[in-house]
Coordinates of C-alpha atoms and ligand atoms in Angstrom, one line a residue:
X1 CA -20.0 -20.5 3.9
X2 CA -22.2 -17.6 2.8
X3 CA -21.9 -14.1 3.8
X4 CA -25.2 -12.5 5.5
X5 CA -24.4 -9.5 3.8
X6 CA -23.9 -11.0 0.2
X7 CA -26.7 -13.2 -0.3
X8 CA -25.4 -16.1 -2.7
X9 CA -21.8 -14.7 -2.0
X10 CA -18.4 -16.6 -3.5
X11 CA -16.6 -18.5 -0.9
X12 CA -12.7 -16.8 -1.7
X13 CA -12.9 -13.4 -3.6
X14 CA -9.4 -12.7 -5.4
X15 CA -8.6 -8.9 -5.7
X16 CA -5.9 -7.7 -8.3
X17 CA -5.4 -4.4 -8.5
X18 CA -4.2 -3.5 -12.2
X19 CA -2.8 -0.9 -13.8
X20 CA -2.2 -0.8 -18.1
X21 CA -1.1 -4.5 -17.4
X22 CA -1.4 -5.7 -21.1
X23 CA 1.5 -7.5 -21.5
X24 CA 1.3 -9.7 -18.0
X25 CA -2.8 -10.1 -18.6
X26 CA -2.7 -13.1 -20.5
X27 CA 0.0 -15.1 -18.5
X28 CA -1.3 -13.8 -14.9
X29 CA -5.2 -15.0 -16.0
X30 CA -3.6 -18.4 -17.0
X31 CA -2.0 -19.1 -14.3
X32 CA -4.5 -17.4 -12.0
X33 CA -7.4 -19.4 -12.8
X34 CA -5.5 -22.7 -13.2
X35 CA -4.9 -22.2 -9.2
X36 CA -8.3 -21.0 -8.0
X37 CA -10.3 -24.0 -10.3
X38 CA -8.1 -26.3 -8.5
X39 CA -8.7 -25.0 -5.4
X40 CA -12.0 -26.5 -4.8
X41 CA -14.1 -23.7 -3.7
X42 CA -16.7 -21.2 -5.2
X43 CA -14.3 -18.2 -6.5
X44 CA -14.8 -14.7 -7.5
X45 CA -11.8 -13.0 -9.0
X46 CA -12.2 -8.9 -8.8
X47 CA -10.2 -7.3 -11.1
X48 CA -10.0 -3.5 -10.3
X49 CA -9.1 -1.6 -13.4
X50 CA -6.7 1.2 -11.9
X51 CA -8.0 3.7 -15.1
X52 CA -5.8 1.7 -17.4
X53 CA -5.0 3.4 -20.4
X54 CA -4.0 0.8 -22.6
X55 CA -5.4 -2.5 -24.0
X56 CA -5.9 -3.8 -20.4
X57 CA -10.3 -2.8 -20.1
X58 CA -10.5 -4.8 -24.0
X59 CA -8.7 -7.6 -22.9
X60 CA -10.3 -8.5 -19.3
X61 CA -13.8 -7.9 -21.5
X62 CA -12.5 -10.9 -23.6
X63 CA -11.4 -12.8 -20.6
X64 CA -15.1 -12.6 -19.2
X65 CA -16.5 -14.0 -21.9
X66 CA -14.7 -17.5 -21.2
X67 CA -14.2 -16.8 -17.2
X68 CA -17.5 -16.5 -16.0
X69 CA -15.6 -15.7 -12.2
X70 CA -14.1 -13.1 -13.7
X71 CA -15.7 -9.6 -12.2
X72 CA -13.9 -6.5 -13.3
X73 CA -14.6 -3.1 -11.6
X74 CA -13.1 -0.5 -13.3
X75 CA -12.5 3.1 -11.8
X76 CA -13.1 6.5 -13.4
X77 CA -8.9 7.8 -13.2
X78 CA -6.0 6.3 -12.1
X79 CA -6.2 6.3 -8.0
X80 CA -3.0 4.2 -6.9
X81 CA -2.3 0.4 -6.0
X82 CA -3.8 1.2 -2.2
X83 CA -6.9 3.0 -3.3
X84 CA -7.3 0.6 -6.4
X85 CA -6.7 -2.6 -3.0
X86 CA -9.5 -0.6 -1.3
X87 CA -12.2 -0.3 -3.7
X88 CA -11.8 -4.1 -4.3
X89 CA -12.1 -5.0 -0.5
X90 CA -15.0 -2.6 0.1
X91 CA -16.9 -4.8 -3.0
X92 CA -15.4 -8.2 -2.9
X93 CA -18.2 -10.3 -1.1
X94 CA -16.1 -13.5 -0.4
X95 CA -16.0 -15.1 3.0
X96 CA -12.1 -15.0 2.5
X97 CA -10.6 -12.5 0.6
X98 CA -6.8 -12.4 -1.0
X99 CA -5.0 -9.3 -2.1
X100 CA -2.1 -10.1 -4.9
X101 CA -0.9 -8.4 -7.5
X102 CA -1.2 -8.9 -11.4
X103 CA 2.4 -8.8 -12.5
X104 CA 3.2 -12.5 -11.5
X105 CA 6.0 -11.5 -8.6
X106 CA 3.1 -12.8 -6.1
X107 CA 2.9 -16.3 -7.0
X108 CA -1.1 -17.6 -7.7
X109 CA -0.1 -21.2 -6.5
X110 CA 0.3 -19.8 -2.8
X111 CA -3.2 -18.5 -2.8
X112 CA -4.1 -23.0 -2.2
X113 CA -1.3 -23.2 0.8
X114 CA -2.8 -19.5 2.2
X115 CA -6.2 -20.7 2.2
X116 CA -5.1 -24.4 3.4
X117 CA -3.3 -22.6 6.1
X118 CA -6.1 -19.9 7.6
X119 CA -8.7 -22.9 7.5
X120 CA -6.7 -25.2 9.5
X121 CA -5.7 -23.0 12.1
X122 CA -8.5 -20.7 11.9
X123 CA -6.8 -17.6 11.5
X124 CA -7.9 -14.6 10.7
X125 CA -5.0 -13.1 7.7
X126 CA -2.3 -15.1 6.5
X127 CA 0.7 -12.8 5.3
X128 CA 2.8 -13.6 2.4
X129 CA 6.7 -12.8 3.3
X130 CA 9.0 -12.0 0.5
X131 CA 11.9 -14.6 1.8
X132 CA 14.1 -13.5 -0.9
X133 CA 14.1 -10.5 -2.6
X134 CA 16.8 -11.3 -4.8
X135 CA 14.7 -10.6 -8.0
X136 CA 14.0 -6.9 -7.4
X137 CA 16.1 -4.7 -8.4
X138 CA 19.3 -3.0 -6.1
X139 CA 17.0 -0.1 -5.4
X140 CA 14.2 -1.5 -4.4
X141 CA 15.2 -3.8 -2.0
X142 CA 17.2 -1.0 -0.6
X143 CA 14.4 1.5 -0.1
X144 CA 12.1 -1.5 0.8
X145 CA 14.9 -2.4 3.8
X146 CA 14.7 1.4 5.1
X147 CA 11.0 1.5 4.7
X148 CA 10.4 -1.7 7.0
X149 CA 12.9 -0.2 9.2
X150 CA 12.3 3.1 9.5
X151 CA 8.6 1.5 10.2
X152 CA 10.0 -0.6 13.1
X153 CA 11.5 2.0 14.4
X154 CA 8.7 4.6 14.9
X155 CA 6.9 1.3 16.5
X156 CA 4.5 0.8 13.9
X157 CA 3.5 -2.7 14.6
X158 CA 3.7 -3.5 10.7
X159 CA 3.5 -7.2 11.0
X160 CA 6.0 -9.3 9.8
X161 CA 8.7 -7.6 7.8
X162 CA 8.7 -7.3 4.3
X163 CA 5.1 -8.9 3.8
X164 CA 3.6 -6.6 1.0
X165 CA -0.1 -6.4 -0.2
X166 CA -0.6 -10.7 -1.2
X167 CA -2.4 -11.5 1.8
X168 CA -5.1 -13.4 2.9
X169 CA -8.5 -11.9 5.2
X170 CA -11.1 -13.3 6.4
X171 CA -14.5 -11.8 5.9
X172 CA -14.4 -10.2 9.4
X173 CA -10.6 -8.8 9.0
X174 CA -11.9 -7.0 5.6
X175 CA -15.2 -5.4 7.3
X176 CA -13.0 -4.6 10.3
X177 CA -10.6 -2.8 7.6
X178 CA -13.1 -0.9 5.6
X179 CA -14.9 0.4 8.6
X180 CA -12.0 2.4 9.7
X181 CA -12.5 5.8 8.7
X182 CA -8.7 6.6 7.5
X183 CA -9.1 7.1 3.6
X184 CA -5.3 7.2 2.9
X185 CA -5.0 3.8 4.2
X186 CA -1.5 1.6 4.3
X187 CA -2.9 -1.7 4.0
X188 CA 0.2 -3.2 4.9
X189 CA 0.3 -1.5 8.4
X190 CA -3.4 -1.0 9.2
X191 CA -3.9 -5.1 8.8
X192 CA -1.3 -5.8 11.2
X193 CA -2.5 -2.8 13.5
X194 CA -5.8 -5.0 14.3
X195 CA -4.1 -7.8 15.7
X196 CA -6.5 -10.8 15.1
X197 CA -4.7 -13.9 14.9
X198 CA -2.5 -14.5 11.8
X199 CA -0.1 -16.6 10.0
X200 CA 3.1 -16.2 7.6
X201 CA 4.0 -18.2 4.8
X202 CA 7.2 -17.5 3.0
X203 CA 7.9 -17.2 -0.8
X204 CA 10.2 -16.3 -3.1
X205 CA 9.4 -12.8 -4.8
X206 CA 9.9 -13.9 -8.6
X207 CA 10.7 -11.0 -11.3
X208 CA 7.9 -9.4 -13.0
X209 CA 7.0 -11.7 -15.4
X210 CA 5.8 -8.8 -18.7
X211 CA 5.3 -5.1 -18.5
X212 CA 7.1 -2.2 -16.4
X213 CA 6.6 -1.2 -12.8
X214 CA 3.9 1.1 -11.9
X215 CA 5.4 2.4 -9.1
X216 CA 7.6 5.6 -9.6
X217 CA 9.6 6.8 -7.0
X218 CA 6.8 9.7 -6.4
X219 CA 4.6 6.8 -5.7
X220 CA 7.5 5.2 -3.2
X221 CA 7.3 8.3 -1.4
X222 CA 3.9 9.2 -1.0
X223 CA 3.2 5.6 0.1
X224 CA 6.4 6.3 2.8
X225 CA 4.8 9.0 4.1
X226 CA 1.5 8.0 4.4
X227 CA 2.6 5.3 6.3
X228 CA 4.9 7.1 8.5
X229 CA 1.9 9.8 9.1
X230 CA -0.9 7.4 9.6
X231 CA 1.5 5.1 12.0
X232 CA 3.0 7.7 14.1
X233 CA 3.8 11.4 16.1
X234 CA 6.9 10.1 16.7
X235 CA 8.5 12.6 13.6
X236 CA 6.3 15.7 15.2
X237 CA 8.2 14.5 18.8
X238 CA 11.3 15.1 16.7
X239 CA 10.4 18.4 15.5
X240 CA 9.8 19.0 19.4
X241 CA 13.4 17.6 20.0
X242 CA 15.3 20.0 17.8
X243 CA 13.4 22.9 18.5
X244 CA 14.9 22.0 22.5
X245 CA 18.0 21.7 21.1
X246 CA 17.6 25.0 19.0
X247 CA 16.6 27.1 21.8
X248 CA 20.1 25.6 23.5
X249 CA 22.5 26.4 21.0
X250 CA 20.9 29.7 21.0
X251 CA 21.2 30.6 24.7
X252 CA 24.8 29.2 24.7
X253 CA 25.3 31.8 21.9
X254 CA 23.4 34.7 23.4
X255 CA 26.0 34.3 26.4
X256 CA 28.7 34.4 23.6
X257 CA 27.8 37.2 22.1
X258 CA 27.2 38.7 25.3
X259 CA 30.7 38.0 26.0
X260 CA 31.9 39.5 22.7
X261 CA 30.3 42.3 23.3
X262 CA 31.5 42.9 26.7
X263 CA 35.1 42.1 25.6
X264 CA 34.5 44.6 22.4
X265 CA 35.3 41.5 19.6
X266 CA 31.7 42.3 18.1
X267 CA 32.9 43.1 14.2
X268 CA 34.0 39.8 12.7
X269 CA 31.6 36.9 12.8
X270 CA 30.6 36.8 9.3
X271 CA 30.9 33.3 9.1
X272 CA 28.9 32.1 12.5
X273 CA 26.0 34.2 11.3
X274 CA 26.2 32.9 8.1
X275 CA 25.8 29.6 9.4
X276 CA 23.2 30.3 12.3
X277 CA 21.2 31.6 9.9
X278 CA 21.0 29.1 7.4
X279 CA 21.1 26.3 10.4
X280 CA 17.8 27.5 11.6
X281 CA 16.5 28.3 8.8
X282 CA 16.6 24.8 7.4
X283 CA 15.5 23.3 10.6
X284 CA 12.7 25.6 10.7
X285 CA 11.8 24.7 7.3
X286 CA 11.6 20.9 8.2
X287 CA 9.8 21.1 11.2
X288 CA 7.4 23.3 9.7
X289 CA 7.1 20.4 6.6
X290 CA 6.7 17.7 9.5
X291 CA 3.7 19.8 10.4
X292 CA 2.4 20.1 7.2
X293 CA 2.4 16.7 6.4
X294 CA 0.3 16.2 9.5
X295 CA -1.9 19.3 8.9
X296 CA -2.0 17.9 5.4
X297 CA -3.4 14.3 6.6
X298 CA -5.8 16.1 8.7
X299 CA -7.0 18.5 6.2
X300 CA -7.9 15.3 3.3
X301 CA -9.8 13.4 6.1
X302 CA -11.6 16.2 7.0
X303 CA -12.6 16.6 3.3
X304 CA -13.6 13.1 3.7
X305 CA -13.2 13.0 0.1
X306 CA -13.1 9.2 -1.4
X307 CA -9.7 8.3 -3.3
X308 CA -11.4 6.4 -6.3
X309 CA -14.7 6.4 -7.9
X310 CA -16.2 3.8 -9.5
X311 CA -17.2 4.1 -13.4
X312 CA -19.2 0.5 -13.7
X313 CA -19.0 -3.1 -12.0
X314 CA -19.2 -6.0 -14.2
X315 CA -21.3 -7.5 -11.4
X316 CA -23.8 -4.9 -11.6
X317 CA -24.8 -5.5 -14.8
X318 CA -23.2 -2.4 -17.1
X319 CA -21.7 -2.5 -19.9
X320 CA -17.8 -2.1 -20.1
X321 CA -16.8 -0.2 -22.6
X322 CA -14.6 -1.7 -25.5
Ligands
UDP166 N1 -1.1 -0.8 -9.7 C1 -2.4 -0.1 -9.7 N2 -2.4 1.2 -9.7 C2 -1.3 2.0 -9.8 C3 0.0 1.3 -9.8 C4 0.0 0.0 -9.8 O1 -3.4 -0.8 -9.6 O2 -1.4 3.2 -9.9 C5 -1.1 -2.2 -9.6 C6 -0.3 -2.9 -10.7 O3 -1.0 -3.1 -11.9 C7 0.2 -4.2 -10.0 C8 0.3 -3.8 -8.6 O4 -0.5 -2.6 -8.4 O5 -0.8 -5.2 -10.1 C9 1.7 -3.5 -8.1 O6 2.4 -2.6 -9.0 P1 3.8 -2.9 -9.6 O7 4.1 -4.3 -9.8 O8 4.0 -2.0 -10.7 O9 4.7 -2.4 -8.3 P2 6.1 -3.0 -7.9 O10 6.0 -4.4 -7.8 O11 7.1 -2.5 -8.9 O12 6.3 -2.3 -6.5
MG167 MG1 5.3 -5.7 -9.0

């Protein structure tokens, strides 16, 4: 299985996005390679350095030396788990291609049964479901819940619920993915949007096995809302909705104050202006926000400006720095 494009391409290509991972390095590479040299096919395993700032660039240097697989493309700043996903899918030249992370909550060994799986029934991703959830944390798998619902919801046909970024793609799912011309892409619901044929396979989502999380809740919330804005109108309908509803309450106190007026009870009021006032004012504010996040999503694409830049490829031939 060699790709057309990719003369003397690997058969799987394994893309890890990592970010100042030092302390999980060592255990993920173990564990990593003792899956993919069992696995029986010619590997390449693309590590995208996320602009690490800490031993992680010295360390996957020394890894190379004894992992000849090992291909490390390392970008210029820090550009976030999704961009850091996407510049490894726009270089990884595998006929199959799996996204996992490098803090050891995505099991390696499931990368054998997702390959095993997508072979046998021809398919075209394989998602990895997070059955159990019982090793993050009370606030993530609360935010995680309202995320995959709130997604459901606005009709976003996300895939199955609670699969995350460890997936499998075939060659043509990947080139299908990085031809769309969305920069501020949600892997997790642009995948799922193509609808070529898939599978799930479930696991359990361990703890991370070294190191801290690298996702802040800014991060949570940016990712939230890209999704939200690249999934749906349905949020600029709602802005639509109250502004109805607005324009309702405000005839049915036009007619009151017409009334009051008319009946001479015009001086006290303090209170319902007070809170007319404020009440619009607020929902002005967030329909106006709504807009802006829209206007906002327009305005970056429109730049057309890309959300990582490369500094060197191992592949290529430069020299990473040490
Ligand atoms: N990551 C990255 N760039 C970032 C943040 C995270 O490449 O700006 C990587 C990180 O090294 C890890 C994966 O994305 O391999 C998922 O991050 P993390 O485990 O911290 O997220 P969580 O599991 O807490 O959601
Ligand atoms: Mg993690």
């Amino acid at each position: 299985m060699t790709s057309p494009q990719h003369p003397g391409a690997p058969a799987l290509t394994v893309v890890v996005p990592m970010f100042d991972e030092q302390d999980v390095l060592p255990l993920f590479v173990q564990r990593l390679r003792a899956v993919l040299d069992g696995v029986g096919l010619d590997y390449e395993v693309l590590v995208v350095d996320d602009g690490s700032t800490d031993a992680t660039p010295v360390l996957l240097a020394r890894e190379r030396h004894t992992w000849p697989q090992l291909r490390v493309v390392r970008l210029r700043a820090n550009a976030g788990h999704q961009a850091a996903i996407s510049a490894g899918l726009e270089r990884a030249r595998g006929e199959l291609v799996v996204t996992i992370d490098a803090d050891l909550q995505d099991p390696p060994e499931l990368i054998a049964d997702m390959v095993r799986l997508a072979r046998e029934e021809a398919l075209d991703v394989v998602y990895a479901v997070r059955d159990d959830r019982s090793a993050d944390t009370r606030f993530k798998r609360v935010t995680a819940g309202g995320y995959y619902d709130t997604m459901r919801r606005l009709g976003a046909d996300h895939g199955p619920a609670n699969a995350g970024d460890f997936r499998l793609m075939t060659r043509a799912t990947v080139d299908a993915v990085t031809a769309l011309p969305e920069h501020h892409r949600v892997l997790r619901l642009v995948v799922p949007s193509l609808g070529f044929p898939s599978g799930v396979l479930t696991y359990r989502r361990d703890e991370r096995a070294a190191g801290r999380s690298k996702y802040p809740l800014s991060s949570m919330v940016r990712l939230a809302l890209d999704s939200i804005t690249g999934a749906s109108i349905a949020p600029l309908r709602l802005a639509t909705w109250l502004g109805f509803i607005g324009a309702a309450v405000a005839l049915g106190l036009l007619v009151y104050a017409l009334v009051g007026y008319a009946v001479g009870l015009t001086v006290p009021g303090w209170t319902s202006t007070f809170m007319v006032v404020t009440a619009v004012g607020g929902v002005q504010l967030l329909c106006l926000g709504i807009l802006g996040e829209y206007v906002g999503r327009t305005y970056t694409m429109q730049l057309g400006r890309p959300t990582y830049y490369v500094a060197h490829d191992s592949l290529t031939g430069e020299d990473p720095p040490d």
